[in-house]
C-alpha cells in the first residue's frame, strides 16, 4: 500500500503544476489589478505606475509565472497587496480557523446523519422513515446562504444565543480555558448550519445501504440462528453500511475546507473562504492563486485519504 500511496503523491505534482498554470493565467485575465483601488483624484498616476513596475506587472506572463513558481516551491507565495503581509502567514492564520470549523462541522454532520440514516433504513416506509426523507429533501433544497441568513437572524440577532461574527472575544488570553471556550462558541452556529446542509448525502447513502443489507444472505442466516435483531443491526448491518460513508470521509473533510465561502462570509468568520472572496474583490492575485492551489491540493489529498480509509475499514479493498 505504501508504494501506491507514494505513486499517488507523485502523480499530484504534474496535476498541481497544470492547475497552477491555469489559475495563474486566469488571474492575469481578471480586470484591474491590486493597485487600481489606489487611484483617486489626489493620487499621482506616476506613483501607481511605479508600483506596478516594481511588482513586475508588465513582465511577460511566462516570466511572471516562472518567478512565482520558483518562489512557491520554496514556500514563498509572495506578499498580499491588500494586507501587506506574507501570503503564507496570512493563509496559515485563516486556514487554522477553517480547519477547526470543518472538524466540528464533520463531527456534528455524522452525529446527526448516522442515527437518522440507520433509523430510516431500519424502519423503511414508516412515518419515521418518511419524516427523515422529507428532512433530507428540505435540507438539500435550501440554498446554503438562505439557511445561514435564517440561522444568523434567528439565533444570532433575535435570540442572541450565539455571536454573529469573529472567532474569539478579545477579553480572553490566548491559551486560557475562556479563550478555548470562546473559540468553540463562535464556531458553533456556522458549524451547525454547515452540518445540517451536509447531512443529506450521508443520510441517503446510509439509508440505502441499510435497506440493501437487510436482504443479504448473511443477515437471514444470522436471524435464522436466533440472533436478536438489535445485535444483527449492530454487528452486521450497521458495520457494513458504514463502508461507503467511511469512503467519503476524506472528501467530506476536504470539501468542507474548500467550500466554506458562503458560511464564513455570512457569519463573518475569518477563514479561508472569507479571505478568498475578499482577495477576489481586491484583485489580490498572490492570495487568489495560493488559495486555489491549496484547494486543488486538498481535493487530491481527499481522494487519496478516502481510498486509504476505505482500505483500512475493509481489508479486502486495495487502493490502486
PDB file of C-alpha atoms in Angstrom:
ATOM      1  CA  UNK A   1       0.000   0.000   0.000  1.00  0.00           C
ATOM      2  CA  UNK A   2       2.889   2.371   0.735  1.00  0.00           C
ATOM      3  CA  UNK A   3       4.148   2.082  -2.831  1.00  0.00           C
ATOM      4  CA  UNK A   4       0.712   3.012  -4.111  1.00  0.00           C
ATOM      5  CA  UNK A   5       0.495   5.997  -1.771  1.00  0.00           C
ATOM      6  CA  UNK A   6       3.905   7.264  -2.899  1.00  0.00           C
ATOM      7  CA  UNK A   7       2.908   6.810  -6.547  1.00  0.00           C
ATOM      8  CA  UNK A   8      -0.333   8.721  -5.994  1.00  0.00           C
ATOM      9  CA  UNK A   9       1.539  11.535  -4.239  1.00  0.00           C
ATOM     10  CA  UNK A  10       3.999  11.792  -7.123  1.00  0.00           C
ATOM     11  CA  UNK A  11       1.084  11.940  -9.566  1.00  0.00           C
ATOM     12  CA  UNK A  12      -0.144  15.041  -7.750  1.00  0.00           C
ATOM     13  CA  UNK A  13       2.902  17.015  -8.880  1.00  0.00           C
ATOM     14  CA  UNK A  14       2.004  17.318 -12.610  1.00  0.00           C
ATOM     15  CA  UNK A  15      -1.650  17.828 -11.702  1.00  0.00           C
ATOM     16  CA  UNK A  16      -0.796  20.725  -9.400  1.00  0.00           C
ATOM     17  CA  UNK A  17       1.567  22.185 -11.995  1.00  0.00           C
ATOM     18  CA  UNK A  18      -1.188  22.179 -14.612  1.00  0.00           C
ATOM     19  CA  UNK A  19      -3.602  23.731 -12.112  1.00  0.00           C
ATOM     20  CA  UNK A  20      -1.100  26.420 -11.140  1.00  0.00           C
ATOM     21  CA  UNK A  21      -0.527  27.422 -14.769  1.00  0.00           C
ATOM     22  CA  UNK A  22      -4.266  27.565 -15.488  1.00  0.00           C
ATOM     23  CA  UNK A  23      -5.075  29.604 -12.401  1.00  0.00           C
ATOM     24  CA  UNK A  24      -2.149  31.986 -12.913  1.00  0.00           C
ATOM     25  CA  UNK A  25      -3.252  32.769 -16.467  1.00  0.00           C
ATOM     26  CA  UNK A  26      -6.907  33.182 -15.466  1.00  0.00           C
ATOM     27  CA  UNK A  27      -5.915  35.518 -12.628  1.00  0.00           C
ATOM     28  CA  UNK A  28      -3.981  37.693 -15.074  1.00  0.00           C
ATOM     29  CA  UNK A  29      -7.057  37.984 -17.296  1.00  0.00           C
ATOM     30  CA  UNK A  30      -9.093  39.446 -14.430  1.00  0.00           C
ATOM     31  CA  UNK A  31      -9.888  43.134 -14.994  1.00  0.00           C
ATOM     32  CA  UNK A  32      -7.944  45.641 -12.938  1.00  0.00           C
ATOM     33  CA  UNK A  33      -5.084  44.951 -10.561  1.00  0.00           C
ATOM     34  CA  UNK A  34      -4.325  45.414  -6.837  1.00  0.00           C
ATOM     35  CA  UNK A  35      -3.258  48.996  -7.457  1.00  0.00           C
ATOM     36  CA  UNK A  36      -6.471  50.064  -9.207  1.00  0.00           C
ATOM     37  CA  UNK A  37      -8.073  50.882  -5.865  1.00  0.00           C
ATOM     38  CA  UNK A  38      -5.255  53.316  -5.093  1.00  0.00           C
ATOM     39  CA  UNK A  39      -6.261  55.577  -7.947  1.00  0.00           C
ATOM     40  CA  UNK A  40      -8.080  58.657  -6.580  1.00  0.00           C
ATOM     41  CA  UNK A  41      -8.239  62.265  -7.770  1.00  0.00           C
ATOM     42  CA  UNK A  42      -5.333  63.024  -5.415  1.00  0.00           C
ATOM     43  CA  UNK A  43      -3.181  60.089  -6.483  1.00  0.00           C
ATOM     44  CA  UNK A  44      -0.123  60.630  -8.605  1.00  0.00           C
ATOM     45  CA  UNK A  45      -0.519  58.280 -11.622  1.00  0.00           C
ATOM     46  CA  UNK A  46       3.243  58.051 -11.930  1.00  0.00           C
ATOM     47  CA  UNK A  47       3.468  56.590  -8.425  1.00  0.00           C
ATOM     48  CA  UNK A  48       0.904  53.913  -9.281  1.00  0.00           C
ATOM     49  CA  UNK A  49       2.807  53.025 -12.439  1.00  0.00           C
ATOM     50  CA  UNK A  50       5.985  52.814 -10.400  1.00  0.00           C
ATOM     51  CA  UNK A  51       4.350  50.334  -8.030  1.00  0.00           C
ATOM     52  CA  UNK A  52       3.181  48.233 -10.976  1.00  0.00           C
ATOM     53  CA  UNK A  53       6.686  48.217 -12.414  1.00  0.00           C
ATOM     54  CA  UNK A  54       8.157  47.133  -9.076  1.00  0.00           C
ATOM     55  CA  UNK A  55       5.608  44.313  -8.800  1.00  0.00           C
ATOM     56  CA  UNK A  56       6.518  43.077 -12.295  1.00  0.00           C
ATOM     57  CA  UNK A  57       3.034  43.521 -13.732  1.00  0.00           C
ATOM     58  CA  UNK A  58       4.405  44.469 -17.138  1.00  0.00           C
ATOM     59  CA  UNK A  59       6.732  41.480 -17.459  1.00  0.00           C
ATOM     60  CA  UNK A  60       5.689  38.692 -19.888  1.00  0.00           C
ATOM     61  CA  UNK A  61       3.211  36.313 -18.261  1.00  0.00           C
ATOM     62  CA  UNK A  62       5.512  33.303 -18.587  1.00  0.00           C
ATOM     63  CA  UNK A  63       8.288  35.204 -16.842  1.00  0.00           C
ATOM     64  CA  UNK A  64       5.912  36.161 -14.033  1.00  0.00           C
ATOM     65  CA  UNK A  65       4.736  32.556 -13.767  1.00  0.00           C
ATOM     66  CA  UNK A  66       8.280  31.162 -13.664  1.00  0.00           C
ATOM     67  CA  UNK A  67       9.270  33.615 -10.938  1.00  0.00           C
ATOM     68  CA  UNK A  68       6.133  32.874  -8.924  1.00  0.00           C
ATOM     69  CA  UNK A  69       6.535  29.100  -9.315  1.00  0.00           C
ATOM     70  CA  UNK A  70      10.182  29.074  -8.229  1.00  0.00           C
ATOM     71  CA  UNK A  71       9.289  31.090  -5.147  1.00  0.00           C
ATOM     72  CA  UNK A  72       6.239  28.910  -4.414  1.00  0.00           C
ATOM     73  CA  UNK A  73       8.352  25.734  -4.434  1.00  0.00           C
ATOM     74  CA  UNK A  74      10.409  27.345  -1.668  1.00  0.00           C
ATOM     75  CA  UNK A  75       7.263  28.170   0.312  1.00  0.00           C
ATOM     76  CA  UNK A  76       7.194  31.827  -0.698  1.00  0.00           C
ATOM     77  CA  UNK A  77       3.848  32.713  -2.295  1.00  0.00           C
ATOM     78  CA  UNK A  78       4.595  36.394  -2.362  1.00  0.00           C
ATOM     79  CA  UNK A  79       3.110  39.235  -0.376  1.00  0.00           C
ATOM     80  CA  UNK A  80      -0.512  40.215  -0.113  1.00  0.00           C
ATOM     81  CA  UNK A  81      -1.101  43.605  -1.735  1.00  0.00           C
ATOM     82  CA  UNK A  82      -4.161  44.162   0.450  1.00  0.00           C
ATOM     83  CA  UNK A  83      -2.941  43.036   3.876  1.00  0.00           C
ATOM     84  CA  UNK A  84       0.770  43.872   3.372  1.00  0.00           C
ATOM     85  CA  UNK A  85       1.907  40.562   4.881  1.00  0.00           C
ATOM     86  CA  UNK A  86       3.338  37.336   3.506  1.00  0.00           C
ATOM     87  CA  UNK A  87       0.692  35.196   1.812  1.00  0.00           C
ATOM     88  CA  UNK A  88       1.854  32.041   3.630  1.00  0.00           C
ATOM     89  CA  UNK A  89       1.414  33.722   7.023  1.00  0.00           C
ATOM     90  CA  UNK A  90      -1.956  35.178   6.047  1.00  0.00           C
ATOM     91  CA  UNK A  91      -3.346  31.861   4.799  1.00  0.00           C
ATOM     92  CA  UNK A  92      -1.840  29.990   7.742  1.00  0.00           C
ATOM     93  CA  UNK A  93      -3.827  32.044  10.240  1.00  0.00           C
ATOM     94  CA  UNK A  94      -7.063  31.709   8.270  1.00  0.00           C
ATOM     95  CA  UNK A  95      -6.528  28.019   7.476  1.00  0.00           C
ATOM     96  CA  UNK A  96      -6.410  27.135  11.168  1.00  0.00           C
ATOM     97  CA  UNK A  97      -9.815  28.768  11.703  1.00  0.00           C
ATOM     98  CA  UNK A  98     -11.290  26.942   8.709  1.00  0.00           C
ATOM     99  CA  UNK A  99      -9.776  23.652   9.880  1.00  0.00           C
ATOM    100  CA  UNK A 100     -11.455  23.884  13.293  1.00  0.00           C
ATOM    101  CA  UNK A 101     -14.731  24.877  11.682  1.00  0.00           C
ATOM    102  CA  UNK A 102     -14.538  21.904   9.303  1.00  0.00           C
ATOM    103  CA  UNK A 103     -13.680  19.375  12.020  1.00  0.00           C
ATOM    104  CA  UNK A 104     -16.551  20.489  14.248  1.00  0.00           C
ATOM    105  CA  UNK A 105     -18.886  20.514  11.220  1.00  0.00           C
ATOM    106  CA  UNK A 106     -17.894  16.949  10.285  1.00  0.00           C
ATOM    107  CA  UNK A 107     -18.440  15.769  13.860  1.00  0.00           C
ATOM    108  CA  UNK A 108     -21.905  17.339  14.021  1.00  0.00           C
ATOM    109  CA  UNK A 109     -22.735  16.151  10.492  1.00  0.00           C
ATOM    110  CA  UNK A 110     -22.125  12.492  11.323  1.00  0.00           C
ATOM    111  CA  UNK A 111     -23.665  12.881  14.765  1.00  0.00           C
ATOM    112  CA  UNK A 112     -26.919  13.924  13.054  1.00  0.00           C
ATOM    113  CA  UNK A 113     -26.791  11.882   9.849  1.00  0.00           C
ATOM    114  CA  UNK A 114     -25.741   8.418  11.037  1.00  0.00           C
ATOM    115  CA  UNK A 115     -28.614   7.844  13.529  1.00  0.00           C
ATOM    116  CA  UNK A 116     -31.168   9.279  11.086  1.00  0.00           C
ATOM    117  CA  UNK A 117     -29.884   7.189   8.177  1.00  0.00           C
ATOM    118  CA  UNK A 118     -29.847   3.961  10.190  1.00  0.00           C
ATOM    119  CA  UNK A 119     -33.308   4.538  11.647  1.00  0.00           C
ATOM    120  CA  UNK A 120     -34.770   5.466   8.270  1.00  0.00           C
ATOM    121  CA  UNK A 121     -33.349   2.297   6.694  1.00  0.00           C
ATOM    122  CA  UNK A 122     -34.351   0.048   9.570  1.00  0.00           C
ATOM    123  CA  UNK A 123     -37.922   1.324   9.733  1.00  0.00           C
ATOM    124  CA  UNK A 124     -38.420   1.655   5.983  1.00  0.00           C
ATOM    125  CA  UNK A 125     -41.712   3.146   4.746  1.00  0.00           C
ATOM    126  CA  UNK A 126     -42.838   4.074   8.262  1.00  0.00           C
ATOM    127  CA  UNK A 127     -43.719   7.566   9.438  1.00  0.00           C
ATOM    128  CA  UNK A 128     -40.197   7.914  10.872  1.00  0.00           C
ATOM    129  CA  UNK A 129     -38.621   6.997   7.548  1.00  0.00           C
ATOM    130  CA  UNK A 130     -40.818   9.415   5.612  1.00  0.00           C
ATOM    131  CA  UNK A 131     -40.038  12.191   8.098  1.00  0.00           C
ATOM    132  CA  UNK A 132     -36.279  11.644   7.713  1.00  0.00           C
ATOM    133  CA  UNK A 133     -36.573  11.543   3.913  1.00  0.00           C
ATOM    134  CA  UNK A 134     -38.596  14.761   3.971  1.00  0.00           C
ATOM    135  CA  UNK A 135     -35.970  16.397   6.175  1.00  0.00           C
ATOM    136  CA  UNK A 136     -33.175  15.333   3.820  1.00  0.00           C
ATOM    137  CA  UNK A 137     -35.060  16.685   0.792  1.00  0.00           C
ATOM    138  CA  UNK A 138     -35.681  20.035   2.503  1.00  0.00           C
ATOM    139  CA  UNK A 139     -32.057  20.376   3.663  1.00  0.00           C
ATOM    140  CA  UNK A 140     -30.901  19.552   0.135  1.00  0.00           C
ATOM    141  CA  UNK A 141     -33.249  22.086  -1.474  1.00  0.00           C
ATOM    142  CA  UNK A 142     -32.424  25.034   0.809  1.00  0.00           C
ATOM    143  CA  UNK A 143     -29.509  27.124  -0.541  1.00  0.00           C
ATOM    144  CA  UNK A 144     -26.632  27.492   1.862  1.00  0.00           C
ATOM    145  CA  UNK A 145     -26.875  31.283   2.046  1.00  0.00           C
ATOM    146  CA  UNK A 146     -30.624  31.165   2.802  1.00  0.00           C
ATOM    147  CA  UNK A 147     -30.268  28.802   5.766  1.00  0.00           C
ATOM    148  CA  UNK A 148     -27.219  30.704   7.001  1.00  0.00           C
ATOM    149  CA  UNK A 149     -29.095  34.009   6.931  1.00  0.00           C
ATOM    150  CA  UNK A 150     -32.096  32.456   8.710  1.00  0.00           C
ATOM    151  CA  UNK A 151     -29.926  30.976  11.468  1.00  0.00           C
ATOM    152  CA  UNK A 152     -27.897  34.167  11.792  1.00  0.00           C
ATOM    153  CA  UNK A 153     -31.020  36.286  12.202  1.00  0.00           C
ATOM    154  CA  UNK A 154     -32.886  33.854  14.469  1.00  0.00           C
ATOM    155  CA  UNK A 155     -30.159  32.526  16.754  1.00  0.00           C
ATOM    156  CA  UNK A 156     -27.687  35.379  16.431  1.00  0.00           C
ATOM    157  CA  UNK A 157     -29.666  38.608  16.384  1.00  0.00           C
ATOM    158  CA  UNK A 158     -33.155  37.633  17.587  1.00  0.00           C
ATOM    159  CA  UNK A 159     -32.452  35.125  20.382  1.00  0.00           C
ATOM    160  CA  UNK A 160     -28.798  36.164  20.829  1.00  0.00           C
ATOM    161  CA  UNK A 161     -27.751  32.604  21.647  1.00  0.00           C
ATOM    162  CA  UNK A 162     -24.596  32.790  19.544  1.00  0.00           C
ATOM    163  CA  UNK A 163     -22.154  35.518  18.483  1.00  0.00           C
ATOM    164  CA  UNK A 164     -22.697  36.910  14.994  1.00  0.00           C
ATOM    165  CA  UNK A 165     -19.089  37.390  13.848  1.00  0.00           C
ATOM    166  CA  UNK A 166     -15.459  36.802  14.722  1.00  0.00           C
ATOM    167  CA  UNK A 167     -13.684  33.815  16.237  1.00  0.00           C
ATOM    168  CA  UNK A 168     -12.993  34.786  19.842  1.00  0.00           C
ATOM    169  CA  UNK A 169     -13.683  37.505  22.394  1.00  0.00           C
ATOM    170  CA  UNK A 170     -10.706  39.808  22.806  1.00  0.00           C
ATOM    171  CA  UNK A 171     -11.039  39.793  26.598  1.00  0.00           C
ATOM    172  CA  UNK A 172      -9.581  36.278  26.879  1.00  0.00           C
ATOM    173  CA  UNK A 173      -5.868  35.468  26.890  1.00  0.00           C
ATOM    174  CA  UNK A 174      -4.580  33.060  24.271  1.00  0.00           C
ATOM    175  CA  UNK A 175      -4.432  29.501  25.631  1.00  0.00           C
ATOM    176  CA  UNK A 176      -6.761  30.043  28.601  1.00  0.00           C
ATOM    177  CA  UNK A 177      -9.905  27.983  29.168  1.00  0.00           C
ATOM    178  CA  UNK A 178     -12.006  31.044  28.449  1.00  0.00           C
ATOM    179  CA  UNK A 179     -10.180  31.524  25.145  1.00  0.00           C
ATOM    180  CA  UNK A 180     -10.801  27.898  24.101  1.00  0.00           C
ATOM    181  CA  UNK A 181     -14.474  28.092  25.052  1.00  0.00           C
ATOM    182  CA  UNK A 182     -14.887  31.388  23.216  1.00  0.00           C
ATOM    183  CA  UNK A 183     -13.301  29.912  20.066  1.00  0.00           C
ATOM    184  CA  UNK A 184     -15.662  26.934  20.242  1.00  0.00           C
ATOM    185  CA  UNK A 185     -18.678  29.125  20.987  1.00  0.00           C
ATOM    186  CA  UNK A 186     -18.028  31.366  17.985  1.00  0.00           C
ATOM    187  CA  UNK A 187     -17.836  28.495  15.504  1.00  0.00           C
ATOM    188  CA  UNK A 188     -20.837  26.512  16.776  1.00  0.00           C
ATOM    189  CA  UNK A 189     -23.529  28.332  14.786  1.00  0.00           C
ATOM    190  CA  UNK A 190     -21.714  28.218  11.412  1.00  0.00           C
ATOM    191  CA  UNK A 191     -20.740  24.592  12.116  1.00  0.00           C
ATOM    192  CA  UNK A 192     -24.335  23.599  12.894  1.00  0.00           C
ATOM    193  CA  UNK A 193     -25.519  25.319   9.720  1.00  0.00           C
ATOM    194  CA  UNK A 194     -22.859  23.595   7.658  1.00  0.00           C
ATOM    195  CA  UNK A 195     -23.597  20.207   9.250  1.00  0.00           C
ATOM    196  CA  UNK A 196     -27.337  20.389   8.585  1.00  0.00           C
ATOM    197  CA  UNK A 197     -26.733  21.184   4.927  1.00  0.00           C
ATOM    198  CA  UNK A 198     -24.276  18.308   4.571  1.00  0.00           C
ATOM    199  CA  UNK A 199     -26.395  15.556   6.134  1.00  0.00           C
ATOM    200  CA  UNK A 200     -28.468  14.842   3.020  1.00  0.00           C
ATOM    201  CA  UNK A 201     -25.914  12.743   1.166  1.00  0.00           C
ATOM    202  CA  UNK A 202     -24.868  10.752   4.235  1.00  0.00           C
ATOM    203  CA  UNK A 203     -28.478  10.024   5.230  1.00  0.00           C
ATOM    204  CA  UNK A 204     -29.448   8.849   1.746  1.00  0.00           C
ATOM    205  CA  UNK A 205     -26.357   6.677   1.324  1.00  0.00           C
ATOM    206  CA  UNK A 206     -26.706   5.103   4.762  1.00  0.00           C
ATOM    207  CA  UNK A 207     -30.450   4.548   4.392  1.00  0.00           C
ATOM    208  CA  UNK A 208     -29.932   2.808   1.053  1.00  0.00           C
ATOM    209  CA  UNK A 209     -27.128   0.650   2.422  1.00  0.00           C
ATOM    210  CA  UNK A 210     -29.177  -0.431   5.438  1.00  0.00           C
ATOM    211  CA  UNK A 211     -32.166  -1.329   3.260  1.00  0.00           C
ATOM    212  CA  UNK A 212     -29.908  -3.298   0.917  1.00  0.00           C
ATOM    213  CA  UNK A 213     -28.106  -5.053   3.781  1.00  0.00           C
ATOM    214  CA  UNK A 214     -31.393  -6.268   5.312  1.00  0.00           C
ATOM    215  CA  UNK A 215     -31.964  -8.521   2.291  1.00  0.00           C
ATOM    216  CA  UNK A 216     -28.482 -10.057   2.253  1.00  0.00           C
ATOM    217  CA  UNK A 217     -27.903 -13.756   2.950  1.00  0.00           C
ATOM    218  CA  UNK A 218     -25.675 -13.180   5.972  1.00  0.00           C
ATOM    219  CA  UNK A 219     -28.470 -11.249   7.685  1.00  0.00           C
ATOM    220  CA  UNK A 220     -31.010 -14.010   7.019  1.00  0.00           C
ATOM    221  CA  UNK A 221     -28.508 -16.565   8.288  1.00  0.00           C
ATOM    222  CA  UNK A 222     -27.927 -14.593  11.463  1.00  0.00           C
ATOM    223  CA  UNK A 223     -31.661 -14.276  12.066  1.00  0.00           C
ATOM    224  CA  UNK A 224     -32.187 -17.998  11.436  1.00  0.00           C
ATOM    225  CA  UNK A 225     -29.650 -18.761  14.163  1.00  0.00           C
ATOM    226  CA  UNK A 226     -31.783 -16.838  16.637  1.00  0.00           C
ATOM    227  CA  UNK A 227     -29.523 -13.805  16.997  1.00  0.00           C
ATOM    228  CA  UNK A 228     -31.583 -10.862  18.355  1.00  0.00           C
ATOM    229  CA  UNK A 229     -32.478  -8.219  15.801  1.00  0.00           C
ATOM    230  CA  UNK A 230     -30.641  -5.455  17.664  1.00  0.00           C
ATOM    231  CA  UNK A 231     -27.409  -7.482  17.582  1.00  0.00           C
ATOM    232  CA  UNK A 232     -27.885  -8.192  13.872  1.00  0.00           C
ATOM    233  CA  UNK A 233     -28.072  -4.456  13.220  1.00  0.00           C
ATOM    234  CA  UNK A 234     -25.164  -3.505  15.469  1.00  0.00           C
ATOM    235  CA  UNK A 235     -22.767  -6.321  14.478  1.00  0.00           C
ATOM    236  CA  UNK A 236     -23.606  -6.865  10.823  1.00  0.00           C
ATOM    237  CA  UNK A 237     -25.834  -4.342   9.083  1.00  0.00           C
ATOM    238  CA  UNK A 238     -24.524  -1.180  10.716  1.00  0.00           C
ATOM    239  CA  UNK A 239     -20.858  -2.123  10.297  1.00  0.00           C
ATOM    240  CA  UNK A 240     -21.199  -2.995   6.614  1.00  0.00           C
ATOM    241  CA  UNK A 241     -23.396   0.003   5.884  1.00  0.00           C
ATOM    242  CA  UNK A 242     -20.722   2.385   7.150  1.00  0.00           C
ATOM    243  CA  UNK A 243     -18.230   1.349   4.439  1.00  0.00           C
ATOM    244  CA  UNK A 244     -19.372   3.870   1.795  1.00  0.00           C
ATOM    245  CA  UNK A 245     -19.663   6.569   4.462  1.00  0.00           C
ATOM    246  CA  UNK A 246     -16.056   5.917   5.503  1.00  0.00           C
ATOM    247  CA  UNK A 247     -15.022   6.144   1.867  1.00  0.00           C
ATOM    248  CA  UNK A 248     -16.483   9.645   1.610  1.00  0.00           C
ATOM    249  CA  UNK A 249     -14.932  10.882   4.866  1.00  0.00           C
ATOM    250  CA  UNK A 250     -11.843  12.280   3.151  1.00  0.00           C
ATOM    251  CA  UNK A 251     -13.934  14.066   0.532  1.00  0.00           C
ATOM    252  CA  UNK A 252     -16.238  15.403   3.251  1.00  0.00           C
ATOM    253  CA  UNK A 253     -13.415  16.961   5.270  1.00  0.00           C
ATOM    254  CA  UNK A 254     -11.634  18.492   2.276  1.00  0.00           C
ATOM    255  CA  UNK A 255     -14.951  19.601   0.797  1.00  0.00           C
ATOM    256  CA  UNK A 256     -15.756  21.491   3.965  1.00  0.00           C
ATOM    257  CA  UNK A 257     -12.295  23.053   3.987  1.00  0.00           C
ATOM    258  CA  UNK A 258     -12.739  24.330   0.463  1.00  0.00           C
ATOM    259  CA  UNK A 259     -16.445  25.005   0.400  1.00  0.00           C
ATOM    260  CA  UNK A 260     -16.856  27.342   3.345  1.00  0.00           C
ATOM    261  CA  UNK A 261     -17.038  30.544   1.296  1.00  0.00           C
ATOM    262  CA  UNK A 262     -20.702  31.358   1.897  1.00  0.00           C
ATOM    263  CA  UNK A 263     -20.741  30.221   5.519  1.00  0.00           C
ATOM    264  CA  UNK A 264     -17.663  32.208   6.533  1.00  0.00           C
ATOM    265  CA  UNK A 265     -18.743  35.309   4.627  1.00  0.00           C
ATOM    266  CA  UNK A 266     -22.272  35.394   6.051  1.00  0.00           C
ATOM    267  CA  UNK A 267     -21.214  34.628   9.626  1.00  0.00           C
ATOM    268  CA  UNK A 268     -18.215  36.966   9.481  1.00  0.00           C
ATOM    269  CA  UNK A 269     -15.905  34.071  10.318  1.00  0.00           C
ATOM    270  CA  UNK A 270     -12.311  34.901   9.304  1.00  0.00           C
ATOM    271  CA  UNK A 271     -11.319  31.744   7.457  1.00  0.00           C
ATOM    272  CA  UNK A 272     -10.043  30.818   4.020  1.00  0.00           C
ATOM    273  CA  UNK A 273     -13.451  31.169   2.372  1.00  0.00           C
ATOM    274  CA  UNK A 274     -13.905  34.748   3.523  1.00  0.00           C
ATOM    275  CA  UNK A 275     -10.305  35.530   2.572  1.00  0.00           C
ATOM    276  CA  UNK A 276     -10.912  34.146  -0.928  1.00  0.00           C
ATOM    277  CA  UNK A 277     -13.884  36.460  -1.531  1.00  0.00           C
ATOM    278  CA  UNK A 278     -12.001  39.473  -0.178  1.00  0.00           C
ATOM    279  CA  UNK A 279      -8.982  38.657  -2.348  1.00  0.00           C
ATOM    280  CA  UNK A 280     -11.103  38.465  -5.498  1.00  0.00           C
ATOM    281  CA  UNK A 281     -12.723  41.812  -4.691  1.00  0.00           C
ATOM    282  CA  UNK A 282      -9.308  43.385  -4.073  1.00  0.00           C
ATOM    283  CA  UNK A 283      -7.627  41.763  -7.106  1.00  0.00           C
ATOM    284  CA  UNK A 284      -5.061  40.293  -4.733  1.00  0.00           C
ATOM    285  CA  UNK A 285      -3.558  37.875  -7.264  1.00  0.00           C
ATOM    286  CA  UNK A 286      -0.935  36.360  -4.994  1.00  0.00           C
ATOM    287  CA  UNK A 287      -3.544  35.326  -2.413  1.00  0.00           C
ATOM    288  CA  UNK A 288      -6.013  34.077  -5.056  1.00  0.00           C
ATOM    289  CA  UNK A 289      -3.508  31.801  -6.766  1.00  0.00           C
ATOM    290  CA  UNK A 290      -2.182  30.454  -3.462  1.00  0.00           C
ATOM    291  CA  UNK A 291      -5.696  29.669  -2.196  1.00  0.00           C
ATOM    292  CA  UNK A 292      -6.777  27.935  -5.395  1.00  0.00           C
ATOM    293  CA  UNK A 293      -3.601  25.866  -5.328  1.00  0.00           C
ATOM    294  CA  UNK A 294      -4.346  24.922  -1.729  1.00  0.00           C
ATOM    295  CA  UNK A 295      -7.935  23.966  -2.601  1.00  0.00           C
ATOM    296  CA  UNK A 296      -6.698  21.838  -5.508  1.00  0.00           C
ATOM    297  CA  UNK A 297      -4.202  20.080  -3.273  1.00  0.00           C
ATOM    298  CA  UNK A 298      -6.921  19.403  -0.685  1.00  0.00           C
ATOM    299  CA  UNK A 299      -9.165  17.809  -3.312  1.00  0.00           C
ATOM    300  CA  UNK A 300      -6.381  15.479  -4.450  1.00  0.00           C
ATOM    301  CA  UNK A 301      -5.494  14.727  -0.839  1.00  0.00           C
ATOM    302  CA  UNK A 302      -9.137  13.988  -0.048  1.00  0.00           C
ATOM    303  CA  UNK A 303      -9.293  11.415  -2.840  1.00  0.00           C
ATOM    304  CA  UNK A 304      -6.210   9.651  -1.518  1.00  0.00           C
ATOM    305  CA  UNK A 305      -7.391   9.873   2.090  1.00  0.00           C
ATOM    306  CA  UNK A 306     -10.762   8.330   1.194  1.00  0.00           C
ATOM    307  CA  UNK A 307      -9.057   5.384  -0.503  1.00  0.00           C
ATOM    308  CA  UNK A 308      -6.782   4.846   2.486  1.00  0.00           C
ATOM    309  CA  UNK A 309      -9.683   4.955   4.951  1.00  0.00           C
ATOM    310  CA  UNK A 310     -11.654   2.537   2.796  1.00  0.00           C
ATOM    311  CA  UNK A 311      -8.768   0.046   2.675  1.00  0.00           C
ATOM    312  CA  UNK A 312      -8.364   0.258   6.464  1.00  0.00           C
ATOM    313  CA  UNK A 313     -12.068  -0.245   7.163  1.00  0.00           C
ATOM    314  CA  UNK A 314     -12.339  -3.119   4.686  1.00  0.00           C
ATOM    315  CA  UNK A 315      -9.022  -5.040   4.307  1.00  0.00           C
ATOM    316  CA  UNK A 316     -10.404  -6.795   1.215  1.00  0.00           C
ATOM    317  CA  UNK A 317     -10.125  -3.495  -0.677  1.00  0.00           C
ATOM    318  CA  UNK A 318      -6.771  -2.451  -2.068  1.00  0.00           C
ATOM    319  CA  UNK A 319      -6.084   1.019  -3.419  1.00  0.00           C
ATOM    320  CA  UNK A 320      -4.550   1.318  -6.883  1.00  0.00           C
TER     321      UNK A 320
END
